[in-house]
């Protein structure tokens, strides 16, 4: 089985065809590859060849992701991973992950991140669950805020061309302070967020773009679809959000008030929200918003020294980690972290951790204490977990609002 990067667009389409198979679709069209290549380098698509035929693929976007402290760190955004059912469980994914992580390492990207279709797949390659998502399905009847919540501004519906000029600044203000969010180019906005090909609507309306202005400035936006339906007693439409971003508390309350008040809707459904989403505290009956927890971003420290050096810390107390990393042995060993400096050390270790566990705490989504309670790490010095958590503490939950 040969693993190499794609050389032609035709190979890209075949390699992406492996994952597309599981969506019940045919090999992606030429139109798809044309759109996809606006934001993707052909040389970042690995393919698995069996006797000349492509049977699997694994790609990566070249992202820059916000880490605690606000730095934008080069990150491989792993995407369209799949192996055809005819070739499953023969080690093809493992071989592609090997080739891809070696490539990421050579490119000097300290991090890799992905959304997993199943939580059992990527831990073995050093990815740790790094953020949690909440889905809300708010029955319109219970979409009432608690007393005293004030809203501000006015909402405009705009077309995609206007959205292209107004949404990015709102997004960027939130991105800069939210670990897990990544930079978007104009092309990403155009071909991913604002594009609306019919075969990706899954029964919904075209995308609607709503912009909230406060004092004449865009301060929040929502991209959503209506899944229109009528029951015996009248309209039962579902409003499905695609992305809702608000930069401050009044803007948050106001854009959600708008979404929860759209007439003819029965339910407002919103996926991929951060686990500390303010909607829980805005709604009078948060239980009835049916919050459902799921995994979010998975993070892999590809270059542990560079990755740990790139983020900020809440305290200067030293932490010495005895790190296991079977899949990327260049990271193995004992690392000392103090005042933002990260170096190899012979000092006694505080904690024994696997690189996947470090991925879980890296963005602030989990604490070492959580990992200890789950039996995932070992405390080698009494009180070390507490100390490490003081150092690694991050305000707010990490969040990536877009599955890539
Ligand atoms: C997930 C998928 C890519 C795995 O490919 P594969 O070539 O069968 O995987 P491998 O044979 O290399 O398996 C490597 C290891 O992962 C395990 N594994 C792979 N897929 C798994 C899954 N879905 N659940 C649990 N374990 C899985 C294998 O058992 C094997 O374990 P081992 O190393 O302990 O022996 C493939 O099944 C697939 O395309 N699934 C549907 C699409 C999908 O989910 N893609 C991932 C999108 S994020």
Short mmCIF file of C-alpha atoms and ligand atoms in Angstrom, two decimals:
data_model
loop_
_atom_site.label_atom_id
_atom_site.label_comp_id
_atom_site.label_asym_id
_atom_site.label_seq_id
_atom_site.Cartn_x
_atom_site.Cartn_y
_atom_site.Cartn_z
CA UNK A 1 0.00 0.00 0.00
CA UNK A 2 1.55 3.26 -1.13
CA UNK A 3 0.85 6.48 0.81
CA UNK A 4 1.74 9.75 -0.87
CA UNK A 5 0.34 13.21 -1.42
CA UNK A 6 -1.95 13.88 -4.37
CA UNK A 7 -0.44 15.24 -7.58
CA UNK A 8 -3.57 16.00 -9.55
CA UNK A 9 -7.06 17.30 -8.92
CA UNK A 10 -8.38 13.96 -10.09
CA UNK A 11 -6.40 12.23 -7.32
CA UNK A 12 -7.74 14.74 -4.79
CA UNK A 13 -11.30 13.91 -5.84
CA UNK A 14 -10.62 10.17 -5.53
CA UNK A 15 -8.97 10.59 -2.13
CA UNK A 16 -11.86 12.75 -0.84
CA UNK A 17 -14.20 10.14 -2.32
CA UNK A 18 -13.34 7.78 0.55
CA UNK A 19 -15.00 9.95 3.20
CA UNK A 20 -17.73 11.11 0.82
CA UNK A 21 -18.72 7.45 0.44
CA UNK A 22 -19.95 7.50 4.05
CA UNK A 23 -22.12 10.53 3.34
CA UNK A 24 -23.90 8.31 0.82
CA UNK A 25 -22.64 10.33 -2.10
CA UNK A 26 -20.66 9.77 -5.23
CA UNK A 27 -17.09 10.89 -5.75
CA UNK A 28 -16.94 14.70 -5.33
CA UNK A 29 -17.60 16.74 -8.45
CA UNK A 30 -15.20 18.99 -10.34
CA UNK A 31 -17.18 21.93 -9.01
CA UNK A 32 -16.46 20.71 -5.47
CA UNK A 33 -12.71 20.41 -6.07
CA UNK A 34 -12.59 23.85 -7.65
CA UNK A 35 -14.28 25.34 -4.59
CA UNK A 36 -12.25 23.25 -2.15
CA UNK A 37 -8.92 24.25 -3.69
CA UNK A 38 -9.57 27.91 -2.92
CA UNK A 39 -8.64 27.07 0.67
CA UNK A 40 -6.65 23.86 0.42
CA UNK A 41 -3.25 22.94 -0.96
CA UNK A 42 -3.20 19.84 -3.14
CA UNK A 43 0.09 18.84 -1.52
CA UNK A 44 -1.70 18.56 1.83
CA UNK A 45 -3.90 15.67 0.70
CA UNK A 46 -2.48 12.24 1.43
CA UNK A 47 -3.91 9.31 -0.47
CA UNK A 48 -3.59 5.56 -0.01
CA UNK A 49 -3.07 3.56 -3.22
CA UNK A 50 -3.84 -0.14 -3.58
CA UNK A 51 -2.45 -1.41 -6.83
CA UNK A 52 -2.76 2.05 -8.34
CA UNK A 53 -6.33 2.69 -7.12
CA UNK A 54 -7.02 5.26 -4.40
CA UNK A 55 -8.76 3.68 -1.40
CA UNK A 56 -8.28 6.31 1.32
CA UNK A 57 -7.42 9.93 1.96
CA UNK A 58 -6.45 12.35 4.72
CA UNK A 59 -6.12 16.11 4.26
CA UNK A 60 -5.03 19.13 6.28
CA UNK A 61 -5.77 22.84 6.04
CA UNK A 62 -3.01 25.32 6.88
CA UNK A 63 -4.63 27.11 9.81
CA UNK A 64 -3.52 29.58 12.41
CA UNK A 65 -5.36 28.84 15.64
CA UNK A 66 -5.74 31.06 18.70
CA UNK A 67 -4.13 29.60 21.81
CA UNK A 68 -4.42 30.89 25.40
CA UNK A 69 -2.88 34.35 25.54
CA UNK A 70 -4.04 35.25 22.02
CA UNK A 71 -1.17 33.99 19.84
CA UNK A 72 -2.21 32.59 16.43
CA UNK A 73 -0.25 29.36 16.05
CA UNK A 74 0.28 27.46 12.77
CA UNK A 75 -1.97 24.42 13.00
CA UNK A 76 -2.77 21.54 10.68
CA UNK A 77 -6.56 21.44 10.45
CA UNK A 78 -7.06 17.74 9.70
CA UNK A 79 -9.99 17.07 7.42
CA UNK A 80 -11.68 14.66 4.93
CA UNK A 81 -10.17 11.52 6.46
CA UNK A 82 -11.59 8.27 5.18
CA UNK A 83 -10.84 4.73 4.08
CA UNK A 84 -13.21 2.81 1.80
CA UNK A 85 -15.15 0.01 3.53
CA UNK A 86 -13.46 -2.51 1.24
CA UNK A 87 -10.13 -1.65 2.86
CA UNK A 88 -10.99 -0.89 6.49
CA UNK A 89 -8.97 -2.20 9.43
CA UNK A 90 -5.86 -2.98 7.46
CA UNK A 91 -3.82 -0.17 8.96
CA UNK A 92 -4.42 2.37 6.20
CA UNK A 93 -5.54 5.14 8.54
CA UNK A 94 -2.49 4.49 10.70
CA UNK A 95 -0.18 4.79 7.70
CA UNK A 96 -1.87 8.00 6.57
CA UNK A 97 -1.66 9.49 10.08
CA UNK A 98 2.05 8.56 10.13
CA UNK A 99 2.68 10.33 6.82
CA UNK A 100 0.53 13.31 7.73
CA UNK A 101 2.03 13.95 11.17
CA UNK A 102 5.57 13.59 9.78
CA UNK A 103 4.62 16.17 7.16
CA UNK A 104 3.11 18.52 9.76
CA UNK A 105 6.29 18.20 11.81
CA UNK A 106 8.49 18.96 8.81
CA UNK A 107 6.37 22.00 8.01
CA UNK A 108 7.06 23.30 11.51
CA UNK A 109 3.42 23.45 12.58
CA UNK A 110 3.40 22.93 16.35
CA UNK A 111 -0.24 21.81 16.48
CA UNK A 112 -2.77 19.66 14.67
CA UNK A 113 -6.49 19.80 15.35
CA UNK A 114 -9.59 18.02 14.09
CA UNK A 115 -13.23 17.15 14.66
CA UNK A 116 -13.64 13.38 15.04
CA UNK A 117 -16.52 11.37 13.59
CA UNK A 118 -16.06 8.89 16.44
CA UNK A 119 -14.20 9.53 19.69
CA UNK A 120 -12.42 6.17 19.55
CA UNK A 121 -10.28 6.95 16.50
CA UNK A 122 -7.64 9.59 17.14
CA UNK A 123 -6.39 9.14 20.74
CA UNK A 124 -3.93 6.51 19.53
CA UNK A 125 -2.27 9.14 17.34
CA UNK A 126 -1.85 11.55 20.27
CA UNK A 127 -4.97 13.69 19.81
CA UNK A 128 -6.70 14.66 23.05
CA UNK A 129 -10.24 15.92 23.50
CA UNK A 130 -9.62 19.65 23.88
CA UNK A 131 -13.04 21.30 23.89
CA UNK A 132 -16.63 20.36 24.52
CA UNK A 133 -19.63 21.44 22.49
CA UNK A 134 -23.18 22.03 23.55
CA UNK A 135 -26.20 21.74 21.31
CA UNK A 136 -29.39 23.58 22.27
CA UNK A 137 -32.81 22.70 20.90
CA UNK A 138 -35.02 25.43 22.27
CA UNK A 139 -38.76 24.93 22.01
CA UNK A 140 -40.01 28.37 21.07
CA UNK A 141 -42.49 28.31 23.99
CA UNK A 142 -39.56 28.20 26.39
CA UNK A 143 -37.34 30.69 24.62
CA UNK A 144 -38.07 33.36 27.22
CA UNK A 145 -35.18 35.15 28.92
CA UNK A 146 -35.03 35.55 32.68
CA UNK A 147 -36.37 38.92 33.87
CA UNK A 148 -34.15 41.96 33.49
CA UNK A 149 -32.22 40.96 30.34
CA UNK A 150 -31.85 44.00 28.14
CA UNK A 151 -31.35 43.96 24.41
CA UNK A 152 -29.87 46.60 22.18
CA UNK A 153 -29.62 47.63 18.55
CA UNK A 154 -31.42 46.42 15.44
CA UNK A 155 -31.04 43.41 13.19
CA UNK A 156 -30.68 43.66 9.40
CA UNK A 157 -30.90 40.79 6.92
CA UNK A 158 -28.10 41.22 4.40
CA UNK A 159 -26.96 39.43 1.26
CA UNK A 160 -23.74 37.42 1.03
CA UNK A 161 -21.80 40.29 -0.56
CA UNK A 162 -22.64 42.63 2.35
CA UNK A 163 -22.01 39.84 4.85
CA UNK A 164 -18.52 39.46 3.36
CA UNK A 165 -17.71 43.04 4.37
CA UNK A 166 -19.33 43.00 7.84
CA UNK A 167 -19.06 39.55 9.43
CA UNK A 168 -15.27 39.07 9.48
CA UNK A 169 -14.57 41.94 11.90
CA UNK A 170 -17.13 40.61 14.38
CA UNK A 171 -15.65 37.13 14.06
CA UNK A 172 -12.07 38.36 14.45
CA UNK A 173 -12.80 40.26 17.66
CA UNK A 174 -14.08 37.05 19.24
CA UNK A 175 -11.40 34.85 17.62
CA UNK A 176 -8.57 36.84 19.16
CA UNK A 177 -9.75 36.05 22.70
CA UNK A 178 -11.05 32.53 22.13
CA UNK A 179 -8.62 29.61 22.09
CA UNK A 180 -9.61 27.11 19.41
CA UNK A 181 -10.81 29.60 16.80
CA UNK A 182 -8.82 29.95 13.61
CA UNK A 183 -8.04 32.79 11.22
CA UNK A 184 -10.23 33.02 8.13
CA UNK A 185 -9.05 34.45 4.85
CA UNK A 186 -11.42 36.35 2.53
CA UNK A 187 -11.46 33.22 0.42
CA UNK A 188 -12.48 31.08 3.41
CA UNK A 189 -15.39 33.44 4.04
CA UNK A 190 -16.41 33.44 0.40
CA UNK A 191 -16.16 29.73 -0.32
CA UNK A 192 -17.00 28.23 3.07
CA UNK A 193 -19.18 30.48 5.22
CA UNK A 194 -20.98 32.53 2.61
CA UNK A 195 -21.13 30.03 -0.24
CA UNK A 196 -24.39 28.11 -0.28
CA UNK A 197 -24.36 25.25 -2.79
CA UNK A 198 -27.78 23.63 -3.07
CA UNK A 199 -26.54 20.09 -2.47
CA UNK A 200 -25.30 21.14 1.01
CA UNK A 201 -28.63 22.56 2.23
CA UNK A 202 -29.99 19.21 3.43
CA UNK A 203 -33.60 20.26 3.09
CA UNK A 204 -33.16 23.74 4.54
CA UNK A 205 -33.69 27.19 3.04
CA UNK A 206 -30.83 29.17 1.57
CA UNK A 207 -28.58 30.71 4.23
CA UNK A 208 -29.85 33.84 5.91
CA UNK A 209 -27.35 36.41 7.15
CA UNK A 210 -28.55 38.57 10.06
CA UNK A 211 -26.37 41.40 11.35
CA UNK A 212 -27.01 43.18 14.64
CA UNK A 213 -26.01 46.84 14.67
CA UNK A 214 -25.55 48.72 17.91
CA UNK A 215 -24.82 52.44 17.58
CA UNK A 216 -24.40 51.96 13.85
CA UNK A 217 -21.70 49.26 14.22
CA UNK A 218 -22.07 45.50 13.49
CA UNK A 219 -21.67 43.81 16.86
CA UNK A 220 -23.11 40.34 16.25
CA UNK A 221 -24.27 38.12 13.42
CA UNK A 222 -26.16 34.91 12.80
CA UNK A 223 -26.03 32.63 9.77
CA UNK A 224 -29.00 30.28 9.74
CA UNK A 225 -31.44 28.26 7.66
CA UNK A 226 -35.14 27.68 8.06
CA UNK A 227 -36.36 24.11 7.73
CA UNK A 228 -39.92 24.99 6.89
CA UNK A 229 -42.75 22.64 7.80
CA UNK A 230 -46.44 22.86 8.59
CA UNK A 231 -48.39 20.64 10.99
CA UNK A 232 -52.14 20.25 11.45
CA UNK A 233 -52.24 23.29 13.69
CA UNK A 234 -49.96 25.60 11.76
CA UNK A 235 -46.29 26.28 11.08
CA UNK A 236 -43.67 24.10 12.79
CA UNK A 237 -40.51 25.46 11.21
CA UNK A 238 -37.09 24.75 12.70
CA UNK A 239 -34.52 27.54 12.69
CA UNK A 240 -31.11 25.88 12.42
CA UNK A 241 -28.14 28.09 13.16
CA UNK A 242 -24.93 27.64 11.22
CA UNK A 243 -22.90 30.22 13.13
CA UNK A 244 -23.78 32.86 15.70
CA UNK A 245 -21.06 35.21 16.91
CA UNK A 246 -21.45 38.13 19.31
CA UNK A 247 -18.71 40.29 20.74
CA UNK A 248 -20.21 41.51 24.03
CA UNK A 249 -23.05 40.75 26.48
CA UNK A 250 -25.75 43.09 25.06
CA UNK A 251 -24.97 41.89 21.53
CA UNK A 252 -25.19 38.26 22.70
CA UNK A 253 -28.60 38.77 24.32
CA UNK A 254 -29.87 40.75 21.34
CA UNK A 255 -28.89 38.35 18.55
CA UNK A 256 -30.30 35.38 20.47
CA UNK A 257 -33.51 37.30 21.21
CA UNK A 258 -33.83 37.89 17.48
CA UNK A 259 -33.32 34.18 16.67
CA UNK A 260 -35.73 33.00 19.36
CA UNK A 261 -38.45 35.39 18.19
CA UNK A 262 -38.61 34.56 14.46
CA UNK A 263 -42.26 33.87 13.63
CA UNK A 264 -43.50 30.49 12.38
CA UNK A 265 -40.71 28.65 14.14
CA UNK A 266 -41.34 25.88 16.64
CA UNK A 267 -37.73 25.13 17.52
CA UNK A 268 -34.43 26.97 17.42
CA UNK A 269 -31.63 24.46 17.11
CA UNK A 270 -28.01 25.42 17.52
CA UNK A 271 -25.05 23.10 17.36
CA UNK A 272 -21.34 23.47 18.15
CA UNK A 273 -21.70 26.02 20.94
CA UNK A 274 -19.07 26.41 23.66
CA UNK A 275 -19.76 24.64 26.93
CA UNK A 276 -19.95 27.96 28.82
CA UNK A 277 -22.40 29.53 26.35
CA UNK A 278 -24.29 32.47 27.91
CA UNK A 279 -27.63 31.15 26.62
CA UNK A 280 -27.74 28.88 29.67
CA UNK A 281 -27.77 31.93 31.93
CA UNK A 282 -29.95 34.08 29.68
CA UNK A 283 -32.89 31.68 29.41
CA UNK A 284 -35.46 31.52 32.19
CA UNK A 285 -35.74 27.72 31.66
CA UNK A 286 -32.31 26.54 30.46
CA UNK A 287 -33.23 22.89 31.05
CA UNK A 288 -35.91 23.21 28.42
CA UNK A 289 -33.30 24.30 25.89
CA UNK A 290 -32.26 20.64 26.12
CA UNK A 291 -28.51 21.23 26.30
CA UNK A 292 -26.65 18.20 24.98
CA UNK A 293 -22.94 17.74 25.46
CA UNK A 294 -20.58 16.34 22.85
CA UNK A 295 -16.93 16.35 21.93
CA UNK A 296 -15.54 19.39 20.16
CA UNK A 297 -12.01 19.97 18.95
CA UNK A 298 -9.29 17.32 19.31
CA UNK A 299 -5.79 18.75 19.63
CA UNK A 300 -2.41 17.14 19.03
CA UNK A 301 0.83 18.78 20.14
CA UNK A 302 3.09 17.92 17.21
CA UNK A 303 6.05 19.90 18.52
CA UNK A 304 5.62 19.97 22.28
CA UNK A 305 8.30 22.57 22.95
CA UNK A 306 7.00 25.02 20.34
CA UNK A 307 3.36 24.44 21.27
CA UNK A 308 3.88 24.91 25.01
CA UNK A 309 6.06 27.98 24.39
CA UNK A 310 3.37 29.60 22.22
CA UNK A 311 0.64 29.83 24.84
CA UNK A 312 0.40 32.06 27.91
CA UNK A 313 0.32 30.88 31.51
CA UNK A 314 -1.53 32.21 34.55
CA UNK A 315 1.37 31.67 36.95
CA UNK A 316 5.16 31.37 36.95
CA UNK A 317 5.44 28.32 39.18
CA UNK A 318 7.43 25.58 37.40
CA UNK A 319 5.87 22.39 36.10
CA UNK A 320 7.96 19.35 35.14
CA UNK A 321 6.22 16.87 32.86
CA UNK A 322 7.34 13.33 32.12
CA UNK A 323 5.85 13.00 28.66
CA UNK A 324 4.93 9.86 26.73
CA UNK A 325 4.44 10.14 23.00
CA UNK A 326 4.61 6.78 21.25
CA UNK A 327 3.47 8.04 17.85
CA UNK A 328 5.78 11.09 17.71
CA UNK A 329 8.78 10.01 19.77
CA UNK A 330 10.63 13.29 19.13
CA UNK A 331 8.43 14.75 21.90
CA UNK A 332 9.17 12.06 24.48
CA UNK A 333 11.02 12.87 27.66
CA UNK A 334 11.04 15.32 30.53
CA UNK A 335 10.03 18.92 29.96
CA UNK A 336 10.24 21.87 32.33
CA UNK A 337 7.94 24.79 31.88
CA UNK A 338 8.44 28.03 33.77
CA UNK A 339 7.53 31.60 33.00
CA UNK A 340 6.71 30.66 29.41
CA UNK A 341 10.11 28.98 28.84
CA UNK A 342 10.01 25.32 27.90
CA UNK A 343 13.11 23.16 27.92
CA UNK A 344 14.27 19.61 28.45
CA UNK A 345 15.31 18.93 32.06
CA UNK A 346 16.68 16.34 34.48
CA UNK A 347 14.65 17.77 37.38
CA UNK A 348 12.31 15.43 39.22
CA UNK A 349 8.99 15.22 37.36
CA UNK A 350 5.71 16.50 38.80
CA UNK A 351 3.34 14.64 36.53
CA UNK A 352 3.50 11.71 34.11
CA UNK A 353 1.26 12.48 31.14
CA UNK A 354 0.57 11.21 27.67
CA UNK A 355 0.75 13.71 24.82
CA UNK A 356 -3.02 13.27 24.21
CA UNK A 357 -3.69 14.40 27.80
CA UNK A 358 -1.56 17.47 27.21
CA UNK A 359 -3.73 18.12 24.16
CA UNK A 360 -6.76 18.06 26.47
CA UNK A 361 -5.42 20.74 28.81
CA UNK A 362 -3.61 22.82 26.17
CA UNK A 363 -6.47 25.17 25.22
CA UNK A 364 -7.97 25.18 28.73
CA UNK A 365 -10.84 22.80 27.99
CA UNK A 366 -9.83 20.42 30.78
CA UNK A 367 -7.68 20.68 33.91
CA UNK A 368 -5.00 18.22 35.06
CA UNK A 369 -7.35 17.56 37.98
CA UNK A 370 -10.00 16.28 35.56
CA UNK A 371 -7.46 13.92 34.01
CA UNK A 372 -6.26 12.72 37.42
CA UNK A 373 -9.82 11.96 38.50
CA UNK A 374 -10.29 9.95 35.31
CA UNK A 375 -7.10 8.02 36.04
CA UNK A 376 -5.42 9.34 32.94
CA UNK A 377 -2.36 10.98 34.48
CA UNK A 378 -0.08 10.25 37.40
CA UNK A 379 0.81 12.75 40.12
CA UNK A 380 4.44 12.11 41.02
CA UNK A 381 4.75 14.82 43.69
CA UNK A 382 2.01 15.64 46.16
CA UNK A 383 0.20 18.85 45.21
CA UNK A 384 1.67 18.86 41.71
CA UNK A 385 -1.71 18.64 39.99
CA UNK A 386 -2.97 21.68 41.87
CA UNK A 387 0.19 23.62 40.97
CA UNK A 388 0.03 22.66 37.30
CA UNK A 389 -3.60 23.72 37.15
CA UNK A 390 -2.75 27.13 38.62
CA UNK A 391 -0.11 27.57 35.92
CA UNK A 392 -2.26 26.30 33.01
CA UNK A 393 -5.48 28.04 34.09
CA UNK A 394 -7.39 29.69 31.23
CA UNK A 395 -10.47 31.90 31.53
CA UNK A 396 -13.38 30.72 29.44
CA UNK A 397 -13.94 27.53 27.50
CA UNK A 398 -12.09 26.96 24.22
CA UNK A 399 -14.33 26.92 21.18
CA UNK A 400 -14.13 26.27 17.47
CA UNK A 401 -17.48 27.27 15.98
CA UNK A 402 -16.99 25.53 12.66
CA UNK A 403 -16.52 21.87 11.82
CA UNK A 404 -13.87 21.76 9.11
C1 LIG B 1 -12.16 5.63 10.67
C2 LIG B 1 -11.43 5.07 9.47
C3 LIG B 1 -10.73 6.21 8.73
C4 LIG B 1 -10.39 4.07 9.98
O1 LIG B 1 -9.60 3.63 8.90
P1 LIG B 1 -8.88 2.18 8.92
O2 LIG B 1 -7.93 2.17 7.79
O3 LIG B 1 -9.90 1.14 9.00
O4 LIG B 1 -8.10 2.26 10.30
P2 LIG B 1 -6.81 1.37 10.67
O5 LIG B 1 -6.96 0.00 10.08
O6 LIG B 1 -5.58 2.11 10.33
O7 LIG B 1 -6.99 1.31 12.21
C5 LIG B 1 -6.07 1.86 13.10
C6 LIG B 1 -6.56 1.59 14.49
O8 LIG B 1 -7.73 2.37 14.74
C7 LIG B 1 -8.79 1.52 15.15
N1 LIG B 1 -9.99 2.13 14.61
C8 LIG B 1 -10.13 2.62 13.36
N2 LIG B 1 -11.35 3.13 13.21
C9 LIG B 1 -11.98 2.97 14.38
C10 LIG B 1 -13.28 3.30 14.83
N3 LIG B 1 -14.17 3.89 14.02
N4 LIG B 1 -13.61 2.99 16.09
C11 LIG B 1 -12.70 2.38 16.90
N5 LIG B 1 -11.45 2.06 16.52
C12 LIG B 1 -11.11 2.33 15.27
C13 LIG B 1 -8.44 0.17 14.59
O9 LIG B 1 -9.09 -0.84 15.32
C14 LIG B 1 -6.95 0.16 14.76
O10 LIG B 1 -6.63 -0.10 16.10
P3 LIG B 1 -5.19 -0.66 16.54
O11 LIG B 1 -4.17 0.36 16.11
O12 LIG B 1 -5.31 -0.81 18.01
O13 LIG B 1 -5.03 -1.96 15.79
C15 LIG B 1 -12.38 4.34 8.49
O14 LIG B 1 -13.04 3.32 9.19
C16 LIG B 1 -13.43 5.27 7.90
O15 LIG B 1 -13.20 5.83 6.85
N6 LIG B 1 -14.58 5.42 8.59
C17 LIG B 1 -15.68 6.24 8.10
C18 LIG B 1 -15.32 7.70 7.90
C19 LIG B 1 -14.72 8.32 9.14
O16 LIG B 1 -15.22 8.15 10.24
N7 LIG B 1 -13.63 9.06 8.95
C20 LIG B 1 -13.00 9.81 9.99
C21 LIG B 1 -13.53 11.20 9.93
S1 LIG B 1 -12.99 12.17 11.28
#
